[in-house]
Amino acid sequence: MKVIAATAVFACASASQTNPIAKVLDLLAGMRSKIVAEGEDEQAGYEKYAKWCRDTAKELQREVADTTAEVADLQATIAKAQATIEAKTAEIGDLAASQQAASADLKQATEVRAKEHADYSAVAAELSESIDTLARAISTLERVLGGSLVQVGNNPAVKKVLSGLDAVVSATVVDAQDKMKLQAFLQAAQGETQAPEAAAYESHDGSNNIVSVLQDLLNKAESQKSDADRAERQAQHDFSMMKQTVTHQLATEAGEQDEAKKVKAESEQALATATGDLVLAQKELAGDTASLNEAHDDCEQRADEWNASMASRAHEINALDTATRVLSDKTGGAQSQAYGLVQVQAQSINAFGNVVSEVMALGRDAKDRQLAMLAMRIRTAATSAADPFAKIKGLIEDMVARLEKEAAEEASAKAFCDSETAKANAKKDDHDSEISKLTSRLDFAKSRVAQLQRQIATLTDELKNTASEQSEAEKTRTEEHASFKQAEADYEAGLEGVNTALKVLRDYFGTSFVQQPATGTHSKKEGAASSVIGILEVAATDFGRLLAEARETEESAVSDYEAMSEDNKISTQTKKQDIKYKEEEMTDLNQKISEQSNDRAGEQEEMDAVIEYLSKLNDQCVAKPEPYEERKRRREQEIEGLKNALEILEGQGIGFLAIKRHSVKA
């Protein structure tokens, strides 16, 4: 016990003395431990960073490959749509040119038909007038001449006939030979005051009498009229067939043009959608490529920095190890001579005080009550523990382990927050981009549906108008046909009545009305009968002409009605087909609108969920009274300070053991 007390007194007296070599060795050991620890931490951080580089590069490469494929698909879609649009534009132009040419042909044919009909009408009118005049002339001459040689020059009926034949002579439908015969007759009749002999009514070439000439002219005129009517009907029929063919061609090409326009519109919609998607995809590809290049450059730079740091650290450790080995090998004897056992004890006692001061300073700087309590426990262990060195070292190591555990837990939580926040933000950007795409497509589809609805409404109104016009035309045609049938029946009945009356009168009064001597109290009223028969003949001619005109008008009305009905039929079919195509397109668009609306709603719901998750992450990871970086820095300082305290103790461990052995021997 006395030895121990003396040793303690000597230690107190010599406390101010130090072993500089030991101090240097302690400092070198502490520096080496710190450098090794920092290297291990840097190694762990770099390995984590290198893993992040590999994962990020792999993910970005996958995104670049996917986006590149998407860009290629969109470019192919755009090229196909452009080719389709170009082809359909050319097809629409060709159809339009064909329709224009067909319409021009129809217009020209219509003009030609109108001119032909006008020419026919003029010829028919002239022939009808000639036929009427010749018929009256024949009837009058048959009555007046009666086959006997009498004077007729002053007969009013003959004069009327002669004046009418002047028009026949000037008619364009009478040939030159017939004109000569008529002119000879008229000159002979007008040049005498009395009727010429029967021979005078014969032609100069000895042909039949003038009645036969007129009858021959009548037959020729009627034949010409029949030929003209037949030619007119054939021309009208040919024109109607041509018009029907051209109209059908126009309707067919209109349907093909509408189909081409539909395909072109669909291709334009696909082109617009693909072009918008391509812009977004190219923008996304550029961003991914830039991110990949930036990450690659950052990782390469960090790898170079890490390699340089590790090389520098290895050189530093090698220098420290060399210095430590030299000092240990060369200064052992000198230390024994210069510094004794008592000084080691004093240094060890001073080491406890240094440790307590170090821990208390850490507690004050960090405002950590646990470090302050640790300092108190170290002070107590230094004076009361059987092995103060082991006890204090255990306390410090326990505190270091606890702080490192807390740091690891916080670092893991920080990494989780950073990773989840980055993933959530990426998902939010993806959903936002997809919602923008879907919104653009929905707006286009809705606009197209509204346009189709307006077009369908217009076509429906046009169909109603066409149906109304057709119904009105059918009603009018029915009324016109009924009127024609009534007029036809009336004219036929009138002709029958007039012809019957003429037959009766002619049978009674004879074919000529010459003056006969009175043979009794009663005589035939030839003068009155002649007037009556003339009037009836005019009426018969009028009835025949009106009947022919009524039939011609009916045929023309039937032709016009059939042409209009065919036009309405083709127009109705075309518009119904157009409505069908537009309704089918509108149905497809409405289905797409429904699907895309559901897709957008789903995307919005998912984005809302991501936003909610981001809000929770923000509350969990950001809303802290002290930032993570500040907590990390403070904890690293605490751990470093405690490790320095351990190094102080470890540097004095041999001294404690020596004191204990010396005390036991005493």
mmCIF file of C-alpha atoms in Angstrom, residues 57 75 110 123-124 127-128 174 182 195 199 237 245 318 320 339 352 427 471 483 537 542 545 577 580 593 609 636 640:
data_model
loop_
_atom_site.group_PDB
_atom_site.id
_atom_site.type_symbol
_atom_site.label_atom_id
_atom_site.label_comp_id
_atom_site.label_asym_id
_atom_site.label_seq_id
_atom_site.Cartn_x
_atom_site.Cartn_y
_atom_site.Cartn_z
ATOM 1 C CA ALA A 57 -27.994 3.866 -66.566
ATOM 2 C CA GLN A 75 -42.860 8.134 -87.792
ATOM 3 C CA THR A 110 -78.706 19.164 -122.746
ATOM 4 C CA VAL A 123 -90.618 21.868 -138.170
ATOM 5 C CA ALA A 124 -93.524 20.130 -136.452
ATOM 6 C CA LEU A 127 -95.810 20.574 -140.876
ATOM 7 C CA SER A 128 -98.895 20.647 -138.675
ATOM 8 C CA VAL A 174 -92.298 21.291 -149.633
ATOM 9 C CA LEU A 182 -98.945 24.339 -156.572
ATOM 10 C CA ALA A 195 -112.990 28.459 -162.939
ATOM 11 C CA ALA A 199 -107.868 20.124 -167.583
ATOM 12 C CA HIS A 237 -84.940 8.614 -125.493
ATOM 13 C CA THR A 245 -75.992 7.066 -117.341
ATOM 14 C CA ASN A 318 1.777 4.222 -46.036
ATOM 15 C CA LEU A 320 1.926 7.048 -41.324
ATOM 16 C CA TYR A 339 10.544 8.345 -19.239
ATOM 17 C CA PHE A 352 -9.261 10.129 -17.986
ATOM 18 C CA LYS A 427 -45.052 8.751 -62.065
ATOM 19 C CA SER A 471 -94.268 13.622 -102.981
ATOM 20 C CA SER A 483 -106.372 15.852 -116.576
ATOM 21 C CA GLU A 537 -113.754 20.298 -140.548
ATOM 22 C CA ASP A 542 -108.396 21.616 -134.028
ATOM 23 C CA ARG A 545 -104.117 19.015 -133.242
ATOM 24 C CA GLN A 577 -75.093 6.369 -97.754
ATOM 25 C CA LYS A 580 -74.507 6.026 -92.900
ATOM 26 C CA ILE A 593 -64.319 9.353 -76.650
ATOM 27 C CA ALA A 609 -53.216 9.002 -55.669
ATOM 28 C CA GLU A 636 -20.854 12.473 -37.201
ATOM 29 C CA GLU A 640 -15.794 11.301 -34.223
#
